Amino acid sequence: MHLRNNGPSEQWAFGILTSHRPGMVMSMYALLRNKPSPTQQQIENCLIGNYCRCTGYRPIIDGFYEFSSASPCALGENCCKNQGSAANAASSKAIAASNTVGELSPDYLQDYIFPPGLKVKDYCSEEKCYKGERVTWYQPVSVARLLELKSQFLKAKVVCAQGVGNNLNAPLQDSVIISTSNIQELSGIQEVTADGLLIGSATTISQFWNILSDMVEQLPESQSALYKSILTDVKPRFACRQVINVASLVGNLLIPVGQSDLTPVCVAAGAVFSLRSVNKSRKLLVTDKLFPADRKSFLADDEVVEGLFFPHSAQGEFIRFYKQGDRKSVTNSIVNAAYRVQFTDSKVSAMNIVYGGLPFGMAKAFPQTSQSLIGREWNEKLLEEGVASLTAELNSATSDLKSPDSLTSYQKTLVTSLFYKFYSDVAEKLSTGKFPEVGQYTAIKGKQLYDDSPVATSSEVSAASHCFKPVPHRSADLHVTGEATYVDDMPPYADELHMAVVYSEVAHAKIVSIDTSEAINALGVRGYVSAEDVPGSNVCGLIGEERVFYNEKVESVGQILGGIVADTLQHAQIAAGLVKVEYEKLPAILTIKDAISAKSFFNPQPMMLWKGKDMAEAFSGVDMVMEGEMEIGGQEHFYMEPQVTRCVPKENGEIDVFSSTQSPKFMQDGVGKALGIPFSKTNINVKRLGGGFGGKSRKPMLSGVPAAVAANKFRVPVRCTLERKEDMVVTGGRDPALIKYKVGYNKDGRIKTLDAEIYTDAGCTLDLAICIVQKAMYHLENCYSIENMRVRGWACKTNHPSNTACRGLAAPHAVLVIENILEEVSVKLNIPRHVIQQLNFCREGHTTVYGQVVSNCTLERCYNQVVSDSDFVNRQQAVKQFNLNNKWRKRGIELTPIMYGIAFDTLLLNQATSLVHIYVDGSVLITHGGTEMGQGIHTKLIQLASNSLGISIDKVHLQDVSTVTVPNSTVTAASVNTDINGGAVLNACKKLNKRLEVFKQKMPNASWEEWVTSAYVERVSLSAQGFYSTPGLVPIDWSTSKGSPYQYYVFGAAVSEVEIDCLTGHHQVLRTDVVVDAGVSINPAIDIGQIEGAFIQGYGLYCLEELQFDESGVMTTVGPATYKIPLVDNIPREFNVSLLKNSSNPGNVASSKGVGEAPLPLAVSIFMAIKSAVRSARKASGKDESFTFSSPCTPERIRMSCADQFIATA
């Protein structure tokens, strides 16, 4: 891609970089090919549908905004572009000096040749037919031939796009598929009449949008109301660009699964299908009866849809569409609605009310209510009676459902709430001649500020070096161009096989039998591996509670029973689906509360921390006592690269394992024990990961060890790549939690006593459950000084998939709870929450509940800076005024501080080893145990090494992580790996500098290369091993509740402002300001990228991402269609991040701090701002301002908490 000034490459160098980046690039490339000067809104829209939670999206959108003439610069008038040619030259030189990653310097006035193979071709005049193993694909070029094929193959599936859209890894029910994408007669406008518009059935949705835009320009406003409504109401939230460019309009309406937002529109508008077969043609009015819940097709077996007719609007006709989903865009509707009303002589003369998303089918009309409103004037009485009629008609329809509970209270509420929206919009139109503005687009913007002249440095690092500079990520260009190699990119060996796992589909059961006979005989299958094929130990896990293959009993869905090995991944997956397992079901525990009732814990006796007085005595001495509990949901890691392992058997029992793992050591332990070979014969190699977030610490063993067993059995390389659904089902995620609390406080707002019980859902095996609970216990007091505390913790054993580490473990849960407690206290005392926060701040010398004394406390500096930077006080007043002026839209603005401990809670993990080689040409090679998963550890360590050795970073290269070069490495996690691996690298460099010092003294004017050559000639070793162990750590003594488990703390604060729609539960983050103390940042650009990515992941945890299971324990949110992470249009419209100035962290590597996890809980500021907005809505409705508000605060929870009159009718 032609990148003007390398903008995106430079921007992305500062974030977390993972395997999906080419998707962003190609989306932008397509936009630029069609619109060389796009608007900022077009740029943002083209990126929707590309996932990049890990970067926080901001650096990507900033980079791409450079292609817009309206590109904003955070420096405003001080932008280098406004400072003249000299400043521009200096700026370019500075960028070039820091960007030493690549050697490309293209002429930016010369565009690259567009690849001819990617050009859109004219319609082919020749029919195509492709025969595969399971299906025959026909691509006719005429309607006549299409009809002939359909009459010949009555059960054939007719598709309009280039693919069928379903999972092709499952056996297809259709042996013949007919594509209409090459039939020109079916594409575009077929006819325009005085009455309406006939559109061909193969017209893509993007073509449909363009057609409607033309019609809006050509027709009078009275005739184009329908088309304009579709463009303004449906299009912005319909689907991502990648989908609408290939999906057809009619295909979307007839989709066999899911739902179409266009269906209610077509029903309300009175659209008409044109149907045709070989012998006849007919017209069919689009009604809700065509779309029943069972999805039975209204088409005859030999019939196809030829076109879809849309009637022009009539004078006095208004039509609007509304949608509410789990997320702003690229989401299925929870409820959508299309309303059409026509007025004659100021009274309703026609009315259509149609809803989608309800369990009645793809569309549900409400004819009784529609009819009852005809002849009425548009006033409050019509609204009142319309709501009552809708409710009655909905209740009547619900009673006919097989499962009335399938219609939720939230959906019922939306039915009436959306009707009120329509009523209000039409009233506005009748009054002013215009519908209300839906909101003007504002480009995403933000500032990223850091201290470019740090005052505090380590004695080992010079401020004049590449350290403390925003050096781009070493792999930035490779990520942007798609050249970065991941495990699944590795070319296969000639005899390489693929493995697909067979996993349990029952939450708790005995295994009666496993029948593989049909699977073994499937095409391409080499064999099946199970517990019988494990030559070593089938027992694994921290305490032996897990199995490589389960063969007697399963305790959750997703536990691996075996694996099918075949010549291709697709053959393996198809065969895996043919394995038949018979179970004897057992009772299952599926909630934390059920586990508490059953006393199902991994630690029957609770872990306990305490300080201060006995609880009874402490509570007797406070003014007020409050009790409550809070549920916090789990979180899927949703790394872009799924779990993948490639195992290559070697001679003498050796095996090479190429894995996407954060812990080579964990994988080595698992493979070595399962194969019964010494660890020295097990080489684990890690190039890079496409994201990890803790999910690739222990979980890669679940598929990697079985792959090693298969490679050992068949003596050929075996690759195992989990599909997204498999990955989510098998590997678990962040533990959900239930935290109960009792709080004692005084009337002035001081929190005196806290007694808490923490319960986490660890799932079916131990994994890291104890550490996860402990992390929550350590961080429950956050940055506050609470005199008396008792915190008890239990890891609950349930029959969910085993959960595991996820960025921050359960500390984000604990921070949310303590901030919620302060919020509840502020409401009860009518004291602003930020006043309560400051009153209870911990300060220098504070002793935590686990006995550690806090030093180098910069909490108040971070807090005061973010208050100032965000203009918090003035904006608070503006929010209050906004809420007074608006009934159905409310805003909230809240501030959240953080104190986050840095170190592994398990002492033995706080160590690292490195190996540094100097070659005779002067180049340097580093190896260490930290894995690169986009967080920039390799870049930072290269900066440290180049500075220590006094050479350019161009001379330093970093090799893949391997257990051959660095044994017993610590898992890359806990935000400490730059600390410990950097310390190990500096230790090795120190040894090498000492050896070279004699030659520097002999030849002070010589070059680096000459010193190295001289040392080699004198037979001085140019290779050194480095080692580092974190000093000063004292493990918790649980008998005394005393210890010092952390080397230092990261402090920070964030202010967020949101706006909610009280009628739907939708919210938008308007602005976020973040300040984090990163010490003396080794690479401020990478640290800011880490902060942004962590914050947006925290936003997903608290506000969007919801893991759901059915009543039998099967996860229902598998894949991006049902599990919703933030997209680019979800992030704050203004996103400002600053590193605290004039900070240092004496005693740590380069006086720096690790910031990978600490910023994540700062997203509590968004949760609390949403809760504040909801409270304002409740206050306006006369409801209690104290209310339970669980996480994630989904649209449903927001809407139902507003507690207005429409909820009362549900």
GROMACS .gro file of C-alpha atoms in nm, residues 712-942:
model
  231
  712ASN     CA    1   0.526  -3.887   1.796
  713LYS     CA    2   0.274  -4.155   1.695
  714PHE     CA    3   0.288  -4.096   1.319
  715ARG     CA    4   0.653  -3.978   1.312
  716VAL     CA    5   0.570  -3.684   1.085
  717PRO     CA    6   0.521  -3.313   1.151
  718VAL     CA    7   0.173  -3.233   1.284
  719ARG     CA    8   0.011  -2.892   1.300
  720CYS     CA    9  -0.289  -2.810   1.521
  721THR     CA   10  -0.473  -2.482   1.465
  722LEU     CA   11  -0.786  -2.412   1.664
  723GLU     CA   12  -1.070  -2.239   1.486
  724ARG     CA   13  -1.211  -1.936   1.668
  725LYS     CA   14  -1.511  -2.127   1.805
  726GLU     CA   15  -1.291  -2.415   1.921
  727ASP     CA   16  -1.049  -2.170   2.079
  728MET     CA   17  -1.320  -1.993   2.276
  729VAL     CA   18  -1.487  -2.315   2.391
  730VAL     CA   19  -1.170  -2.504   2.482
  731THR     CA   20  -0.942  -2.244   2.639
  732GLY     CA   21  -1.163  -2.049   2.880
  733GLY     CA   22  -1.116  -1.681   2.961
  734ARG     CA   23  -1.106  -1.432   3.245
  735ASP     CA   24  -1.274  -1.556   3.564
  736PRO     CA   25  -1.616  -1.406   3.639
  737ALA     CA   26  -1.648  -1.295   4.000
  738LEU     CA   27  -1.897  -1.230   4.274
  739ILE     CA   28  -1.778  -0.993   4.546
  740LYS     CA   29  -1.981  -0.943   4.863
  741TYR     CA   30  -1.899  -0.656   5.094
  742LYS     CA   31  -1.987  -0.483   5.416
  743VAL     CA   32  -1.862  -0.128   5.454
  744GLY     CA   33  -1.841   0.097   5.756
  745TYR     CA   34  -1.802   0.470   5.698
  746ASN     CA   35  -1.843   0.801   5.873
  747LYS     CA   36  -2.065   1.092   5.781
  748ASP     CA   37  -1.771   1.289   5.645
  749GLY     CA   38  -1.717   1.017   5.380
  750ARG     CA   39  -1.416   0.844   5.530
  751ILE     CA   40  -1.420   0.466   5.474
  752LYS     CA   41  -1.317   0.308   5.802
  753THR     CA   42  -1.392  -0.064   5.766
  754LEU     CA   43  -1.428  -0.309   5.481
  755ASP     CA   44  -1.518  -0.677   5.514
  756ALA     CA   45  -1.527  -0.856   5.176
  757GLU     CA   46  -1.572  -1.202   5.031
  758ILE     CA   47  -1.436  -1.267   4.683
  759TYR     CA   48  -1.560  -1.562   4.479
  760THR     CA   49  -1.432  -1.636   4.130
  761ASP     CA   50  -1.556  -1.889   3.876
  762ALA     CA   51  -1.236  -2.081   3.808
  763GLY     CA   52  -1.409  -2.337   3.591
  764CYS     CA   53  -1.342  -2.709   3.606
  765THR     CA   54  -0.967  -2.722   3.679
  766LEU     CA   55  -0.731  -2.531   3.903
  767ASP     CA   56  -0.506  -2.368   3.643
  768LEU     CA   57  -0.407  -2.029   3.794
  769ALA     CA   58  -0.724  -1.990   4.001
  770ILE     CA   59  -0.553  -1.929   4.335
  771CYS     CA   60  -0.326  -1.658   4.194
  772ILE     CA   61  -0.625  -1.495   4.028
  773VAL     CA   62  -0.820  -1.473   4.353
  774GLN     CA   63  -0.515  -1.345   4.538
  775LYS     CA   64  -0.467  -1.068   4.282
  776ALA     CA   65  -0.820  -0.947   4.353
  777MET     CA   66  -0.758  -0.963   4.727
  778TYR     CA   67  -0.442  -0.753   4.696
  779HIS     CA   68  -0.614  -0.484   4.487
  780LEU     CA   69  -0.951  -0.454   4.657
  781GLU     CA   70  -0.837  -0.147   4.851
  782ASN     CA   71  -0.696   0.000   4.527
  783CYS     CA   72  -0.533   0.333   4.615
  784TYR     CA   73  -0.730   0.401   4.933
  785SER     CA   74  -0.637   0.394   5.299
  786ILE     CA   75  -0.890   0.183   5.486
  787GLU     CA   76  -0.804   0.141   5.850
  788ASN     CA   77  -0.974  -0.194   5.913
  789MET     CA   78  -1.000  -0.465   5.653
  790ARG     CA   79  -1.072  -0.834   5.617
  791VAL     CA   80  -1.069  -0.989   5.271
  792ARG     CA   81  -1.145  -1.357   5.217
  793GLY     CA   82  -1.120  -1.536   4.885
  794TRP     CA   83  -1.245  -1.858   4.729
  795ALA     CA   84  -1.185  -2.007   4.384
  796CYS     CA   85  -1.508  -2.180   4.289
  797LYS     CA   86  -1.501  -2.506   4.099
  798THR     CA   87  -1.777  -2.515   3.839
  799ASN     CA   88  -1.848  -2.712   3.524
  800HIS     CA   89  -1.752  -2.430   3.293
  801PRO     CA   90  -1.435  -2.452   3.081
  802SER     CA   91  -1.131  -2.389   3.296
  803ASN     CA   92  -1.062  -2.015   3.315
  804THR     CA   93  -0.715  -1.874   3.324
  805ALA     CA   94  -0.497  -1.565   3.337
  806CYS     CA   95  -0.624  -1.261   3.153
  807ARG     CA   96  -0.462  -0.918   3.155
  808GLY     CA   97  -0.464  -0.808   3.518
  809LEU     CA   98  -0.609  -1.137   3.647
  810ALA     CA   99  -0.896  -1.040   3.880
  811ALA     CA  100  -0.753  -0.703   3.986
  812PRO     CA  101  -0.990  -0.523   3.744
  813HIS     CA  102  -1.283  -0.685   3.925
  814ALA     CA  103  -1.158  -0.564   4.262
  815VAL     CA  104  -1.098  -0.207   4.143
  816LEU     CA  105  -1.451  -0.191   4.001
  817VAL     CA  106  -1.599  -0.303   4.330
  818ILE     CA  107  -1.414  -0.055   4.552
  819GLU     CA  108  -1.495   0.230   4.313
  820ASN     CA  109  -1.859   0.122   4.316
  821ILE     CA  110  -1.852   0.121   4.696
  822LEU     CA  111  -1.724   0.478   4.701
  823GLU     CA  112  -1.995   0.573   4.453
  824GLU     CA  113  -2.267   0.425   4.673
  825VAL     CA  114  -2.128   0.605   4.977
  826SER     CA  115  -2.123   0.935   4.786
  827VAL     CA  116  -2.490   0.888   4.689
  828LYS     CA  117  -2.598   0.809   5.044
  829LEU     CA  118  -2.405   1.104   5.187
  830ASN     CA  119  -2.472   1.339   4.895
  831ILE     CA  120  -2.099   1.408   4.870
  832PRO     CA  121  -1.935   1.410   4.525
  833ARG     CA  122  -1.749   1.087   4.453
  834HIS     CA  123  -1.423   1.263   4.370
  835VAL     CA  124  -1.432   1.426   4.713
  836ILE     CA  125  -1.479   1.084   4.875
  837GLN     CA  126  -1.187   0.952   4.669
  838GLN     CA  127  -0.945   1.224   4.776
  839LEU     CA  128  -1.050   1.199   5.138
  840ASN     CA  129  -0.957   0.830   5.141
  841PHE     CA  130  -0.640   0.838   4.928
  842CYS     CA  131  -0.341   0.642   5.046
  843ARG     CA  132  -0.018   0.838   5.067
  844GLU     CA  133   0.354   0.782   5.105
  845GLY     CA  134   0.419   0.526   5.377
  846HIS     CA  135   0.072   0.372   5.362
  847THR     CA  136   0.058   0.007   5.467
  848THR     CA  137  -0.158  -0.220   5.251
  849VAL     CA  138  -0.384  -0.499   5.371
  850TYR     CA  139  -0.102  -0.742   5.291
  851GLY     CA  140   0.151  -0.545   5.492
  852GLN     CA  141   0.355  -0.375   5.219
  853VAL     CA  142   0.461  -0.015   5.271
  854VAL     CA  143   0.389   0.209   4.973
  855SER     CA  144   0.680   0.422   4.854
  856ASN     CA  145   0.736   0.663   4.565
  857CYS     CA  146   0.363   0.736   4.568
  858THR     CA  147   0.265   0.958   4.276
  859LEU     CA  148  -0.110   0.902   4.307
  860GLU     CA  149  -0.210   1.260   4.381
  861ARG     CA  150   0.016   1.396   4.107
  862CYS     CA  151  -0.155   1.171   3.851
  863TYR     CA  152  -0.496   1.259   3.991
  864ASN     CA  153  -0.437   1.634   3.991
  865GLN     CA  154  -0.290   1.628   3.643
  866VAL     CA  155  -0.585   1.443   3.492
  867VAL     CA  156  -0.831   1.675   3.670
  868SER     CA  157  -0.650   1.970   3.516
  869ASP     CA  158  -0.594   1.818   3.170
  870SER     CA  159  -0.957   1.709   3.139
  871ASP     CA  160  -1.108   2.033   3.272
  872PHE     CA  161  -1.300   1.802   3.502
  873VAL     CA  162  -1.465   2.061   3.726
  874ASN     CA  163  -1.611   2.273   3.446
  875ARG     CA  164  -1.723   1.972   3.248
  876GLN     CA  165  -1.903   1.835   3.555
  877GLN     CA  166  -2.118   2.147   3.556
  878ALA     CA  167  -2.179   2.118   3.181
  879VAL     CA  168  -2.296   1.758   3.228
  880LYS     CA  169  -2.539   1.864   3.500
  881GLN     CA  170  -2.684   2.130   3.272
  882PHE     CA  171  -2.712   1.885   2.981
  883ASN     CA  172  -2.906   1.643   3.198
  884LEU     CA  173  -3.145   1.915   3.309
  885ASN     CA  174  -3.215   2.003   2.946
  886ASN     CA  175  -3.261   1.648   2.813
  887LYS     CA  176  -3.510   1.389   2.931
  888TRP     CA  177  -3.414   1.084   2.727
  889ARG     CA  178  -3.043   1.144   2.681
  890LYS     CA  179  -2.820   1.169   2.985
  891ARG     CA  180  -2.451   1.219   3.040
  892GLY     CA  181  -2.211   1.118   3.310
  893ILE     CA  182  -1.851   1.213   3.384
  894GLU     CA  183  -1.643   1.025   3.639
  895LEU     CA  184  -1.285   0.990   3.756
  896THR     CA  185  -1.104   0.669   3.851
  897PRO     CA  186  -0.755   0.641   4.007
  898ILE     CA  187  -0.540   0.327   4.021
  899MET     CA  188  -0.256   0.180   4.227
  900TYR     CA  189  -0.135  -0.141   4.067
  901GLY     CA  190   0.134  -0.369   4.205
  902ILE     CA  191   0.406  -0.492   3.968
  903ALA     CA  192   0.576  -0.832   4.011
  904PHE     CA  193   0.474  -1.193   3.990
  905ASP     CA  194   0.289  -1.290   4.305
  906THR     CA  195   0.475  -1.623   4.286
  907LEU     CA  196   0.831  -1.543   4.393
  908LEU     CA  197   1.015  -1.800   4.176
  909LEU     CA  198   0.882  -1.641   3.855
  910ASN     CA  199   1.065  -1.314   3.919
  911GLN     CA  200   1.382  -1.419   3.738
  912ALA     CA  201   1.513  -1.416   3.384
  913THR     CA  202   1.811  -1.529   3.176
  914SER     CA  203   1.956  -1.387   2.858
  915LEU     CA  204   2.231  -1.463   2.609
  916VAL     CA  205   2.417  -1.188   2.423
  917HIS     CA  206   2.660  -1.260   2.140
  918ILE     CA  207   2.894  -1.014   1.971
  919TYR     CA  208   3.011  -1.124   1.625
  920VAL     CA  209   3.339  -1.024   1.468
  921ASP     CA  210   3.169  -0.783   1.228
  922GLY     CA  211   3.040  -0.590   1.530
  923SER     CA  212   2.681  -0.705   1.506
  924VAL     CA  213   2.508  -0.818   1.823
  925LEU     CA  214   2.255  -1.095   1.876
  926ILE     CA  215   2.029  -1.106   2.181
  927THR     CA  216   1.820  -1.395   2.301
  928HIS     CA  217   1.605  -1.390   2.612
  929GLY     CA  218   1.300  -1.563   2.753
  930GLY     CA  219   1.034  -1.299   2.695
  931THR     CA  220   0.796  -1.362   2.406
  932GLU     CA  221   0.697  -1.085   2.166
  933MET     CA  222   0.321  -1.061   2.133
  934GLY     CA  223   0.303  -0.708   2.001
  935GLN     CA  224   0.381  -0.534   2.330
  936GLY     CA  225   0.727  -0.425   2.214
  937ILE     CA  226   0.952  -0.614   2.454
  938HIS     CA  227   1.205  -0.692   2.180
  939THR     CA  228   1.221  -0.328   2.076
  940LYS     CA  229   1.277  -0.209   2.430
  941LEU     CA  230   1.549  -0.467   2.495
  942ILE     CA  231   1.728  -0.369   2.176
   0.00000   0.00000   0.00000
